[in-house]
PDB file of C-alpha atoms and ligand atoms in Angstrom:
ATOM      1  CA  MET Q   1     -30.217   5.626 -87.056  1.00 78.00           C
ATOM      2  CA  GLU Q   2     -29.557   7.903 -84.181  1.00 90.00           C
ATOM      3  CA  PHE Q   3     -28.291   7.722 -80.532  1.00 94.00           C
ATOM      4  CA  ASP Q   4     -31.201   8.934 -78.177  1.00 94.00           C
ATOM      5  CA  ARG Q   5     -29.563  10.353 -74.950  1.00 94.00           C
ATOM      6  CA  GLN Q   6     -32.624  10.724 -73.084  1.00 93.00           C
ATOM      7  CA  ARG Q   7     -33.601   7.367 -73.623  1.00 93.00           C
ATOM      8  CA  PHE Q   8     -29.957   6.393 -72.423  1.00 92.00           C
ATOM      9  CA  GLU Q   9     -30.220   8.468 -69.153  1.00 90.00           C
ATOM     10  CA  ALA Q  10     -33.850   7.282 -68.474  1.00 90.00           C
ATOM     11  CA  ALA Q  11     -32.558   3.434 -68.771  1.00 90.00           C
ATOM     12  CA  TRP Q  12     -29.551   4.313 -66.851  1.00 88.00           C
ATOM     13  CA  GLN Q  13     -31.528   5.947 -63.940  1.00 86.00           C
ATOM     14  CA  GLN Q  14     -34.055   2.905 -63.981  1.00 86.00           C
ATOM     15  CA  ARG Q  15     -31.551   0.336 -63.779  1.00 83.00           C
ATOM     16  CA  GLN Q  16     -29.076   2.391 -61.438  1.00 77.00           C
ATOM     17  CA  GLN Q  17     -27.535  -0.023 -58.923  1.00 72.00           C
ATOM     18  CA  SER Q  18     -25.778   1.224 -55.616  1.00 62.00           C
ATOM     19  CA  GLY Q  19     -21.896   1.536 -56.138  1.00 65.00           C
ATOM     20  CA  LEU Q  20     -22.024   2.068 -59.758  1.00 68.00           C
ATOM     21  CA  SER Q  21     -20.508   5.392 -60.334  1.00 70.00           C
ATOM     22  CA  PHE Q  22     -21.010   6.753 -63.947  1.00 70.00           C
ATOM     23  CA  LEU Q  23     -21.919  10.130 -64.876  1.00 75.00           C
ATOM     24  CA  PRO Q  24     -23.689  10.415 -68.004  1.00 74.00           C
ATOM     25  CA  GLU Q  25     -21.643  13.268 -68.969  1.00 82.00           C
ATOM     26  CA  GLN Q  26     -18.594  11.016 -69.042  1.00 91.00           C
ATOM     27  CA  LEU Q  27     -20.415   9.429 -72.443  1.00 94.00           C
ATOM     28  CA  HIS Q  28     -19.060  10.769 -75.814  1.00 97.00           C
ATOM     29  CA  VAL Q  29     -21.426   9.926 -78.596  1.00 97.00           C
ATOM     30  CA  PHE Q  30     -20.345  10.127 -82.252  1.00 98.00           C
ATOM     31  CA  GLU Q  31     -21.923   9.025 -85.550  1.00 97.00           C
ATOM     32  CA  THR Q  32     -18.922   7.629 -87.348  1.00 98.00           C
ATOM     33  CA  LEU Q  33     -15.077   7.090 -86.221  1.00 98.00           C
ATOM     34  CA  PRO Q  34     -12.395   4.958 -87.183  1.00 98.00           C
ATOM     35  CA  SER Q  35     -12.327   3.147 -83.799  1.00 98.00           C
ATOM     36  CA  THR Q  36     -13.620   3.971 -80.493  1.00 98.00           C
ATOM     37  CA  ASN Q  37     -10.730   2.782 -78.867  1.00 98.00           C
ATOM     38  CA  ARG Q  38      -8.260   5.406 -80.724  1.00 98.00           C
ATOM     39  CA  THR Q  39     -10.629   8.199 -79.878  1.00 98.00           C
ATOM     40  CA  LEU Q  40     -10.825   7.283 -76.253  1.00 98.00           C
ATOM     41  CA  TRP Q  41      -6.963   7.284 -76.309  1.00 98.00           C
ATOM     42  CA  ASP Q  42      -6.874  10.652 -77.929  1.00 98.00           C
ATOM     43  CA  LEU Q  43      -9.305  11.995 -75.119  1.00 98.00           C
ATOM     44  CA  ILE Q  44      -7.020  10.244 -72.364  1.00 97.00           C
ATOM     45  CA  GLU Q  45      -3.957  12.049 -73.971  1.00 97.00           C
ATOM     46  CA  GLN Q  46      -6.022  15.295 -73.412  1.00 97.00           C
ATOM     47  CA  GLY Q  47      -6.713  14.846 -69.992  1.00 96.00           C
ATOM     48  CA  ALA Q  48      -9.912  12.446 -69.892  1.00 96.00           C
ATOM     49  CA  GLU Q  49     -10.316  10.564 -66.492  1.00 94.00           C
ATOM     50  CA  PRO Q  50     -10.895   6.908 -65.859  1.00 95.00           C
ATOM     51  CA  GLY Q  51     -14.614   6.335 -66.537  1.00 94.00           C
ATOM     52  CA  THR Q  52     -14.963   8.358 -69.838  1.00 96.00           C
ATOM     53  CA  THR Q  53     -16.757   6.423 -72.584  1.00 97.00           C
ATOM     54  CA  VAL Q  54     -16.768   6.393 -76.285  1.00 98.00           C
ATOM     55  CA  ILE Q  55     -19.446   5.342 -78.591  1.00 98.00           C
ATOM     56  CA  ALA Q  56     -19.930   5.448 -82.492  1.00 98.00           C
ATOM     57  CA  LEU Q  57     -22.689   4.340 -84.188  1.00 98.00           C
ATOM     58  CA  GLN Q  58     -20.570   2.827 -86.890  1.00 98.00           C
ATOM     59  CA  GLN Q  59     -16.409   2.426 -87.087  1.00 98.00           C
ATOM     60  CA  GLN Q  60     -14.506   2.673 -90.422  1.00 98.00           C
ATOM     61  CA  ALA Q  61     -11.472   0.760 -88.761  1.00 98.00           C
ATOM     62  CA  GLY Q  62     -12.817  -1.128 -86.077  1.00 98.00           C
ATOM     63  CA  ARG Q  63      -9.786  -3.018 -84.203  1.00 98.00           C
ATOM     64  CA  GLY Q  64     -10.409  -6.722 -83.429  1.00 96.00           C
ATOM     65  CA  GLN Q  65      -8.205  -9.249 -81.214  1.00 92.00           C
ATOM     66  CA  TRP Q  66      -4.940  -9.963 -82.864  1.00 89.00           C
ATOM     67  CA  GLY Q  67      -4.537  -7.260 -85.257  1.00 91.00           C
ATOM     68  CA  ARG Q  68      -7.758  -8.069 -86.952  1.00 94.00           C
ATOM     69  CA  GLN Q  69     -10.317  -5.812 -88.285  1.00 96.00           C
ATOM     70  CA  TRP Q  70     -13.903  -5.589 -86.372  1.00 97.00           C
ATOM     71  CA  GLN Q  71     -16.496  -5.066 -89.152  1.00 96.00           C
ATOM     72  CA  SER Q  72     -18.568  -2.224 -87.713  1.00 97.00           C
ATOM     73  CA  PRO Q  73     -21.605  -1.368 -89.754  1.00 97.00           C
ATOM     74  CA  LEU Q  74     -24.734   0.601 -88.329  1.00 97.00           C
ATOM     75  CA  GLY Q  75     -26.883  -1.190 -85.859  1.00 97.00           C
ATOM     76  CA  GLY Q  76     -24.006  -2.795 -83.795  1.00 98.00           C
ATOM     77  CA  LEU Q  77     -22.671  -1.650 -80.359  1.00 98.00           C
ATOM     78  CA  TYR Q  78     -19.313  -0.244 -80.549  1.00 98.00           C
ATOM     79  CA  LEU Q  79     -18.097   0.911 -76.922  1.00 98.00           C
ATOM     80  CA  SER Q  80     -14.740   1.883 -75.510  1.00 98.00           C
ATOM     81  CA  TRP Q  81     -14.105   2.515 -71.410  1.00 97.00           C
ATOM     82  CA  ALA Q  82     -11.318   4.129 -69.814  1.00 97.00           C
ATOM     83  CA  ILE Q  83      -9.653   2.602 -66.468  1.00 97.00           C
ATOM     84  CA  ALA Q  84      -6.453   3.324 -64.656  1.00 96.00           C
ATOM     85  CA  PRO Q  85      -5.787  -0.140 -62.905  1.00 94.00           C
ATOM     86  CA  GLN Q  86      -2.301  -0.273 -61.577  1.00 90.00           C
ATOM     87  CA  LEU Q  87      -1.313  -3.914 -62.147  1.00 92.00           C
ATOM     88  CA  PRO Q  88       1.456  -5.899 -63.650  1.00 90.00           C
ATOM     89  CA  VAL Q  89       1.859  -6.377 -67.417  1.00 89.00           C
ATOM     90  CA  SER Q  90       1.751 -10.136 -66.917  1.00 86.00           C
ATOM     91  CA  GLN Q  91      -1.785  -9.955 -65.296  1.00 87.00           C
ATOM     92  CA  GLY Q  92      -3.212  -7.786 -68.160  1.00 89.00           C
ATOM     93  CA  ALA Q  93      -5.434 -10.593 -69.442  1.00 90.00           C
ATOM     94  CA  GLN Q  94      -7.440 -10.424 -66.274  1.00 93.00           C
ATOM     95  CA  LEU Q  95      -9.039  -7.129 -67.313  1.00 95.00           C
ATOM     96  CA  THR Q  96     -10.583  -8.670 -70.259  1.00 95.00           C
ATOM     97  CA  LEU Q  97     -11.647 -11.646 -68.317  1.00 95.00           C
ATOM     98  CA  CYS Q  98     -13.809  -9.367 -65.672  1.00 96.00           C
ATOM     99  CA  SER Q  99     -14.993  -7.498 -68.509  1.00 97.00           C
ATOM    100  CA  ALA Q 100     -16.406 -10.467 -70.397  1.00 97.00           C
ATOM    101  CA  TRP Q 101     -17.616 -11.672 -67.080  1.00 97.00           C
ATOM    102  CA  GLY Q 102     -19.279  -8.624 -65.865  1.00 97.00           C
ATOM    103  CA  ILE Q 103     -21.149  -8.133 -69.209  1.00 98.00           C
ATOM    104  CA  ALA Q 104     -21.976 -11.744 -69.696  1.00 98.00           C
ATOM    105  CA  THR Q 105     -23.341 -11.775 -66.122  1.00 97.00           C
ATOM    106  CA  GLN Q 106     -25.724  -8.736 -66.542  1.00 97.00           C
ATOM    107  CA  LEU Q 107     -27.101 -10.047 -69.785  1.00 98.00           C
ATOM    108  CA  ARG Q 108     -27.647 -13.457 -68.019  1.00 98.00           C
ATOM    109  CA  THR Q 109     -29.666 -11.386 -65.394  1.00 96.00           C
ATOM    110  CA  LEU Q 110     -32.138 -10.449 -68.022  1.00 96.00           C
ATOM    111  CA  GLY Q 111     -32.479 -13.966 -69.018  1.00 96.00           C
ATOM    112  CA  ILE Q 112     -30.152 -13.941 -71.706  1.00 98.00           C
ATOM    113  CA  PRO Q 113     -28.086 -17.129 -71.761  1.00 97.00           C
ATOM    114  CA  VAL Q 114     -24.922 -15.810 -72.818  1.00 98.00           C
ATOM    115  CA  LEU Q 115     -21.600 -17.748 -72.326  1.00 98.00           C
ATOM    116  CA  ILE Q 116     -18.020 -16.722 -72.834  1.00 97.00           C
ATOM    117  CA  LYS Q 117     -15.434 -18.237 -75.162  1.00 95.00           C
ATOM    118  CA  TRP Q 118     -12.054 -17.608 -73.656  1.00 94.00           C
ATOM    119  CA  PRO Q 119     -10.645 -15.079 -73.292  1.00 91.00           C
ATOM    120  CA  ASN Q 120     -12.659 -12.380 -74.639  1.00 92.00           C
ATOM    121  CA  ASP Q 121     -15.561 -13.568 -76.793  1.00 96.00           C
ATOM    122  CA  LEU Q 122     -19.374 -13.256 -75.791  1.00 98.00           C
ATOM    123  CA  VAL Q 123     -21.299 -16.357 -76.911  1.00 98.00           C
ATOM    124  CA  LEU Q 124     -25.270 -16.983 -77.552  1.00 98.00           C
ATOM    125  CA  GLN Q 125     -26.517 -20.238 -79.017  1.00 96.00           C
ATOM    126  CA  GLY Q 126     -22.895 -21.332 -79.969  1.00 95.00           C
ATOM    127  CA  ARG Q 127     -22.322 -18.213 -82.075  1.00 96.00           C
ATOM    128  CA  LYS Q 128     -20.373 -15.067 -81.308  1.00 97.00           C
ATOM    129  CA  LEU Q 129     -22.266 -12.203 -79.981  1.00 98.00           C
ATOM    130  CA  GLY Q 130     -19.537 -10.070 -79.328  1.00 98.00           C
ATOM    131  CA  GLY Q 131     -15.990  -9.310 -78.298  1.00 97.00           C
ATOM    132  CA  ILE Q 132     -13.930  -7.389 -76.066  1.00 98.00           C
ATOM    133  CA  LEU Q 133     -10.368  -5.949 -77.221  1.00 98.00           C
ATOM    134  CA  THR Q 134      -8.309  -4.608 -74.224  1.00 97.00           C
ATOM    135  CA  GLU Q 135      -5.442  -2.014 -75.236  1.00 97.00           C
ATOM    136  CA  SER Q 136      -3.008  -0.739 -72.276  1.00 96.00           C
ATOM    137  CA  ARG Q 137      -0.349   1.614 -71.846  1.00 95.00           C
ATOM    138  CA  LEU Q 138       2.512   1.052 -69.384  1.00 94.00           C
ATOM    139  CA  TYR Q 139       4.307   3.032 -67.021  1.00 92.00           C
ATOM    140  CA  GLN Q 140       7.224   1.560 -64.766  1.00 90.00           C
ATOM    141  CA  GLY Q 141       6.280  -1.918 -65.679  1.00 87.00           C
ATOM    142  CA  GLN Q 142       2.765  -1.566 -64.663  1.00 94.00           C
ATOM    143  CA  ILE Q 143      -0.735  -1.062 -66.669  1.00 96.00           C
ATOM    144  CA  SER Q 144      -1.258   2.536 -65.892  1.00 96.00           C
ATOM    145  CA  LYS Q 145      -4.358   3.116 -68.141  1.00 97.00           C
ATOM    146  CA  ALA Q 146      -6.228   0.723 -70.355  1.00 98.00           C
ATOM    147  CA  VAL Q 147      -9.047   1.125 -72.552  1.00 98.00           C
ATOM    148  CA  ILE Q 148     -11.593  -1.785 -72.625  1.00 98.00           C
ATOM    149  CA  GLY Q 149     -13.201  -1.910 -76.227  1.00 98.00           C
ATOM    150  CA  VAL Q 150     -16.566  -3.508 -76.709  1.00 98.00           C
ATOM    151  CA  GLY Q 151     -18.450  -4.861 -79.826  1.00 98.00           C
ATOM    152  CA  ILE Q 152     -21.799  -6.401 -79.484  1.00 98.00           C
ATOM    153  CA  ASN Q 153     -23.979  -7.348 -82.499  1.00 98.00           C
ATOM    154  CA  TRP Q 154     -27.349  -5.611 -81.883  1.00 98.00           C
ATOM    155  CA  SER Q 155     -29.061  -5.381 -85.285  1.00 97.00           C
ATOM    156  CA  ASN Q 156     -26.374  -5.208 -87.513  1.00 98.00           C
ATOM    157  CA  PRO Q 157     -25.715  -8.054 -90.264  1.00 96.00           C
ATOM    158  CA  VAL Q 158     -23.281 -10.979 -88.776  1.00 96.00           C
ATOM    159  CA  PRO Q 159     -21.340 -13.598 -90.602  1.00 93.00           C
ATOM    160  CA  GLU Q 160     -22.447 -17.048 -90.128  1.00 92.00           C
ATOM    161  CA  THR Q 161     -20.742 -17.953 -87.020  1.00 93.00           C
ATOM    162  CA  GLY Q 162     -22.497 -14.631 -85.184  1.00 97.00           C
ATOM    163  CA  ILE Q 163     -25.767 -13.724 -83.895  1.00 97.00           C
ATOM    164  CA  ASN Q 164     -27.236 -10.456 -83.595  1.00 96.00           C
ATOM    165  CA  LEU Q 165     -29.162  -9.909 -80.011  1.00 98.00           C
ATOM    166  CA  GLN Q 166     -32.188  -7.872 -81.400  1.00 97.00           C
ATOM    167  CA  SER Q 167     -33.203 -11.179 -83.806  1.00 96.00           C
ATOM    168  CA  TYR Q 168     -32.630 -13.393 -80.874  1.00 97.00           C
ATOM    169  CA  LEU Q 169     -34.922 -11.191 -78.612  1.00 97.00           C
ATOM    170  CA  MET Q 170     -37.697 -10.964 -81.308  1.00 94.00           C
ATOM    171  CA  GLN Q 171     -38.654 -14.677 -80.304  1.00 90.00           C
ATOM    172  CA  GLU Q 172     -39.315 -13.462 -76.787  1.00 88.00           C
ATOM    173  CA  PRO Q 173     -43.025 -12.342 -76.003  1.00 89.00           C
ATOM    174  CA  ASP Q 174     -41.381  -9.457 -73.608  1.00 92.00           C
ATOM    175  CA  PRO Q 175     -37.819  -8.549 -74.829  1.00 95.00           C
ATOM    176  CA  PRO Q 176     -35.866  -7.266 -71.887  1.00 95.00           C
ATOM    177  CA  LEU Q 177     -33.984  -4.919 -73.966  1.00 96.00           C
ATOM    178  CA  GLN Q 178     -35.758  -2.747 -76.377  1.00 95.00           C
ATOM    179  CA  SER Q 179     -33.067  -0.699 -78.041  1.00 96.00           C
ATOM    180  CA  LEU Q 180     -29.130   0.056 -78.316  1.00 97.00           C
ATOM    181  CA  GLU Q 181     -29.419   2.511 -75.642  1.00 96.00           C
ATOM    182  CA  ASP Q 182     -30.763  -0.284 -73.404  1.00 96.00           C
ATOM    183  CA  LEU Q 183     -28.017  -2.271 -74.343  1.00 97.00           C
ATOM    184  CA  ILE Q 184     -25.395   0.434 -73.712  1.00 96.00           C
ATOM    185  CA  VAL Q 185     -26.666   0.693 -70.144  1.00 95.00           C
ATOM    186  CA  ILE Q 186     -26.312  -3.267 -69.413  1.00 96.00           C
ATOM    187  CA  VAL Q 187     -22.884  -3.107 -71.217  1.00 97.00           C
ATOM    188  CA  LEU Q 188     -21.683  -0.325 -68.784  1.00 95.00           C
ATOM    189  CA  GLN Q 189     -22.992  -1.785 -65.864  1.00 94.00           C
ATOM    190  CA  GLY Q 190     -21.377  -5.063 -66.792  1.00 96.00           C
ATOM    191  CA  LEU Q 191     -17.979  -3.328 -67.513  1.00 96.00           C
ATOM    192  CA  ILE Q 192     -18.478  -1.391 -64.056  1.00 94.00           C
ATOM    193  CA  THR Q 193     -19.413  -4.648 -61.744  1.00 93.00           C
ATOM    194  CA  GLY Q 194     -16.838  -6.848 -63.446  1.00 95.00           C
ATOM    195  CA  TYR Q 195     -13.975  -4.279 -62.702  1.00 94.00           C
ATOM    196  CA  ASN Q 196     -15.361  -3.501 -59.198  1.00 92.00           C
ATOM    197  CA  SER Q 197     -15.130  -7.299 -58.224  1.00 92.00           C
ATOM    198  CA  TRP Q 198     -11.726  -7.791 -59.587  1.00 93.00           C
ATOM    199  CA  GLN Q 199     -10.581  -4.518 -57.786  1.00 91.00           C
ATOM    200  CA  GLN Q 200     -12.083  -5.530 -54.671  1.00 92.00           C
ATOM    201  CA  GLY Q 201     -10.924  -9.357 -54.797  1.00 90.00           C
ATOM    202  CA  GLY Q 202      -8.825  -9.865 -57.602  1.00 89.00           C
ATOM    203  CA  MET Q 203      -9.025 -12.733 -60.180  1.00 88.00           C
ATOM    204  CA  GLU Q 204      -9.992 -15.396 -57.229  1.00 88.00           C
ATOM    205  CA  ALA Q 205     -13.034 -13.212 -56.519  1.00 86.00           C
ATOM    206  CA  PHE Q 206     -15.052 -13.846 -59.997  1.00 87.00           C
ATOM    207  CA  LEU Q 207     -12.856 -17.013 -61.512  1.00 94.00           C
ATOM    208  CA  PRO Q 208     -15.381 -19.587 -60.131  1.00 94.00           C
ATOM    209  CA  ALA Q 209     -18.318 -17.386 -61.615  1.00 95.00           C
ATOM    210  CA  TYR Q 210     -16.038 -16.975 -64.645  1.00 95.00           C
ATOM    211  CA  LEU Q 211     -15.415 -20.799 -65.052  1.00 95.00           C
ATOM    212  CA  GLU Q 212     -19.120 -21.541 -64.709  1.00 96.00           C
ATOM    213  CA  LEU Q 213     -19.884 -19.442 -68.048  1.00 97.00           C
ATOM    214  CA  LEU Q 214     -17.252 -21.029 -69.769  1.00 96.00           C
ATOM    215  CA  ALA Q 215     -18.212 -22.338 -73.099  1.00 94.00           C
ATOM    216  CA  ASN Q 216     -15.033 -24.160 -73.678  1.00 91.00           C
ATOM    217  CA  LEU Q 217     -14.760 -26.689 -70.716  1.00 93.00           C
ATOM    218  CA  GLY Q 218     -14.292 -30.259 -71.795  1.00 93.00           C
ATOM    219  CA  ASP Q 219     -13.329 -28.840 -75.287  1.00 93.00           C
ATOM    220  CA  ALA Q 220     -10.942 -31.179 -77.565  1.00 93.00           C
ATOM    221  CA  VAL Q 221      -8.069 -29.109 -78.760  1.00 93.00           C
ATOM    222  CA  VAL Q 222      -4.407 -30.084 -80.363  1.00 91.00           C
ATOM    223  CA  VAL Q 223      -1.500 -28.285 -78.858  1.00 90.00           C
ATOM    224  CA  ASP Q 224       1.753 -29.195 -80.836  1.00 86.00           C
ATOM    225  CA  ASN Q 225       0.242 -32.155 -82.554  1.00 86.00           C
ATOM    226  CA  ARG Q 226      -0.837 -33.537 -79.426  1.00 89.00           C
ATOM    227  CA  ALA Q 227      -4.671 -34.149 -78.235  1.00 92.00           C
ATOM    228  CA  GLY Q 228      -5.898 -32.461 -75.091  1.00 93.00           C
ATOM    229  CA  VAL Q 229      -8.964 -31.099 -73.340  1.00 95.00           C
ATOM    230  CA  VAL Q 230      -9.603 -27.672 -71.734  1.00 95.00           C
ATOM    231  CA  VAL Q 231      -9.977 -28.224 -68.191  1.00 95.00           C
ATOM    232  CA  GLY Q 232     -10.132 -24.732 -66.828  1.00 94.00           C
ATOM    233  CA  VAL Q 233      -8.354 -20.877 -66.817  1.00 94.00           C
ATOM    234  CA  SER Q 234      -5.775 -20.188 -64.368  1.00 92.00           C
ATOM    235  CA  PRO Q 235      -5.863 -17.039 -62.221  1.00 88.00           C
ATOM    236  CA  ASP Q 236      -3.470 -15.417 -64.380  1.00 86.00           C
ATOM    237  CA  GLY Q 237      -5.984 -15.855 -66.835  1.00 89.00           C
ATOM    238  CA  ASP Q 238      -4.372 -18.583 -69.112  1.00 92.00           C
ATOM    239  CA  LEU Q 239      -6.321 -21.395 -70.648  1.00 94.00           C
ATOM    240  CA  GLN Q 240      -5.521 -24.871 -68.638  1.00 96.00           C
ATOM    241  CA  VAL Q 241      -5.440 -27.769 -71.192  1.00 95.00           C
ATOM    242  CA  ARG Q 242      -5.094 -31.557 -69.898  1.00 95.00           C
ATOM    243  CA  LEU Q 243      -2.631 -33.288 -72.705  1.00 93.00           C
ATOM    244  CA  SER Q 244      -3.455 -36.621 -73.538  1.00 86.00           C
ATOM    245  CA  PRO Q 245      -0.584 -39.307 -72.591  1.00 80.00           C
ATOM    246  CA  LEU Q 246       1.484 -40.019 -75.898  1.00 68.00           C
ATOM    247  CA  ASP Q 247       1.046 -43.049 -77.909  1.00 64.00           C
ATOM    248  CA  PRO Q 248       4.235 -45.042 -76.833  1.00 59.00           C
ATOM    249  CA  ASP Q 249       4.016 -46.653 -80.274  1.00 62.00           C
ATOM    250  CA  LEU Q 250       5.317 -43.598 -82.142  1.00 58.00           C
ATOM    251  CA  ASP Q 251       8.781 -42.586 -82.684  1.00 53.00           C
ATOM    252  CA  ALA Q 252      10.378 -39.469 -80.969  1.00 51.00           C
ATOM    253  CA  ASP Q 253       9.799 -37.250 -83.937  1.00 54.00           C
ATOM    254  CA  GLU Q 254       6.012 -38.038 -84.132  1.00 55.00           C
ATOM    255  CA  ASN Q 255       5.915 -37.394 -80.334  1.00 50.00           C
ATOM    256  CA  PRO Q 256       7.048 -33.738 -80.077  1.00 49.00           C
ATOM    257  CA  ILE Q 257       6.462 -33.611 -76.642  1.00 50.00           C
ATOM    258  CA  SER Q 258       8.797 -36.010 -74.797  1.00 49.00           C
ATOM    259  CA  SER Q 259       6.110 -37.503 -72.113  1.00 52.00           C
ATOM    260  CA  THR Q 260       4.198 -40.360 -72.094  1.00 54.00           C
ATOM    261  CA  ALA Q 261       2.069 -39.214 -68.916  1.00 64.00           C
ATOM    262  CA  SER Q 262      -0.775 -36.983 -69.305  1.00 69.00           C
ATOM    263  CA  ALA Q 263       0.359 -33.374 -68.395  1.00 90.00           C
ATOM    264  CA  GLU Q 264      -1.422 -30.106 -67.947  1.00 92.00           C
ATOM    265  CA  ILE Q 265      -0.220 -26.875 -69.527  1.00 94.00           C
ATOM    266  CA  SER Q 266      -1.399 -23.500 -69.310  1.00 93.00           C
ATOM    267  CA  LEU Q 267      -1.718 -21.457 -72.872  1.00 93.00           C
ATOM    268  CA  LYS Q 268      -1.572 -17.468 -72.964  1.00 90.00           C
ATOM    269  CA  PRO Q 269      -4.414 -15.809 -74.927  1.00 87.00           C
ATOM    270  CA  GLY Q 270      -3.248 -15.642 -78.721  1.00 84.00           C
ATOM    271  CA  THR Q 271      -1.273 -18.911 -78.758  1.00 87.00           C
ATOM    272  CA  ILE Q 272      -4.533 -21.177 -79.681  1.00 83.00           C
ATOM    273  CA  SER Q 273      -7.743 -20.196 -81.193  1.00 78.00           C
ATOM    274  CA  LEU Q 274     -11.055 -21.827 -79.890  1.00 79.00           C
ATOM    275  CA  GLY Q 275     -13.552 -22.643 -82.588  1.00 73.00           C
ATOM    276  CA  TYR Q 276     -16.957 -22.415 -82.132  1.00 67.00           C
ATOM    277  CA  ARG Q 277     -19.212 -25.849 -81.792  1.00 58.00           C
TER     278      ARG Q 277
HETATM  279  C1  LIG D   1     -12.706  -9.254 -80.852  1.00 53.64           C
HETATM  280  O1  LIG D   1     -11.818  -9.337 -81.797  1.00 53.64           O
HETATM  281  O2  LIG D   1     -13.373  -9.982 -80.702  1.00 53.64           O
HETATM  282  C2  LIG D   1     -12.619  -7.885 -80.252  1.00 53.64           C
HETATM  283  C3  LIG D   1     -13.530  -6.896 -81.119  1.00 53.64           C
HETATM  284  C4  LIG D   1     -13.490  -5.607 -80.170  1.00 53.64           C
HETATM  285  C5  LIG D   1     -14.268  -4.567 -80.926  1.00 53.64           C
HETATM  286  C6  LIG D   1     -14.454  -3.207 -80.215  1.00 53.64           C
HETATM  287  S1  LIG D   1     -15.680  -2.196 -81.129  1.00 53.64           S
HETATM  288  C7  LIG D   1     -15.422  -0.926 -80.130  1.00 53.64           C
HETATM  289  C8  LIG D   1     -14.061  -0.870 -79.849  1.00 53.64           C
HETATM  290  N1  LIG D   1     -13.216  -0.316 -80.656  1.00 53.64           N
HETATM  291  C9  LIG D   1     -12.709  -0.979 -81.453  1.00 53.64           C
HETATM  292  O3  LIG D   1     -11.789  -0.364 -82.484  1.00 53.64           O
HETATM  293  N2  LIG D   1     -12.508  -2.290 -81.243  1.00 53.64           N
HETATM  294  C10 LIG D   1     -13.495  -2.354 -79.955  1.00 53.64           C
END
């Protein structure tokens, strides 16, 4: 398996959109790495500019969300992109959300009906197509630098809850993506458009569109033993859940939240795990 740089550059030129500044020289491609995020941080420490991108054909120690491993055999897309956002730490989740939205939106322009599972999963036909891991460095309380890491199943084997895009597209008479290089172009364009939109208008600029792609709206969840339903995502990127009224027949110890009215709560990424349907 090889990366065809000429093919990538031709696909980039072909799909070039105005306002998307990315130079193919900013793309560093490796056969095998422990983690593209880790290598990109090394390059940033050596002075690499925002926009620098690292790709590996496989990873030996791919990092997933919440400290998990990201299995990264040949055939998958493993990409990390450097940005310098300047935003308060408390709003860091927005970077993952605008990235997921940008990539999902670009794939949808090709007719691929990708949805988002809050906060960072890309979902196709109810299965996990990919995920995003954002890592940040702080300076004076602000996120000064961040690496957006994207893993997408292209032709690699996937677990039962996963799906790979190449197999999905094989059912199409005229697949809109032919190669990993084509997918890389779409992912980069998604990252850049998502980030540009966030920079220009903040979370409000893309939140309504993000919510339209949210696969979890209406999902039943349980929080502290109390039933609830997902009703949205807040401007800070938190999950909004409406809890059902408590059963007045239960004792106080069986009713951990002391309210009999329905209540809306916000949950930070990592405090609840949403399943696949
Ligand atoms: C998730 O857990 O859903 C996020 C997975 C993110 C994996 C990508 S692959 C490229 C980049 N490098 C890493 O080590 N992780 C991210």
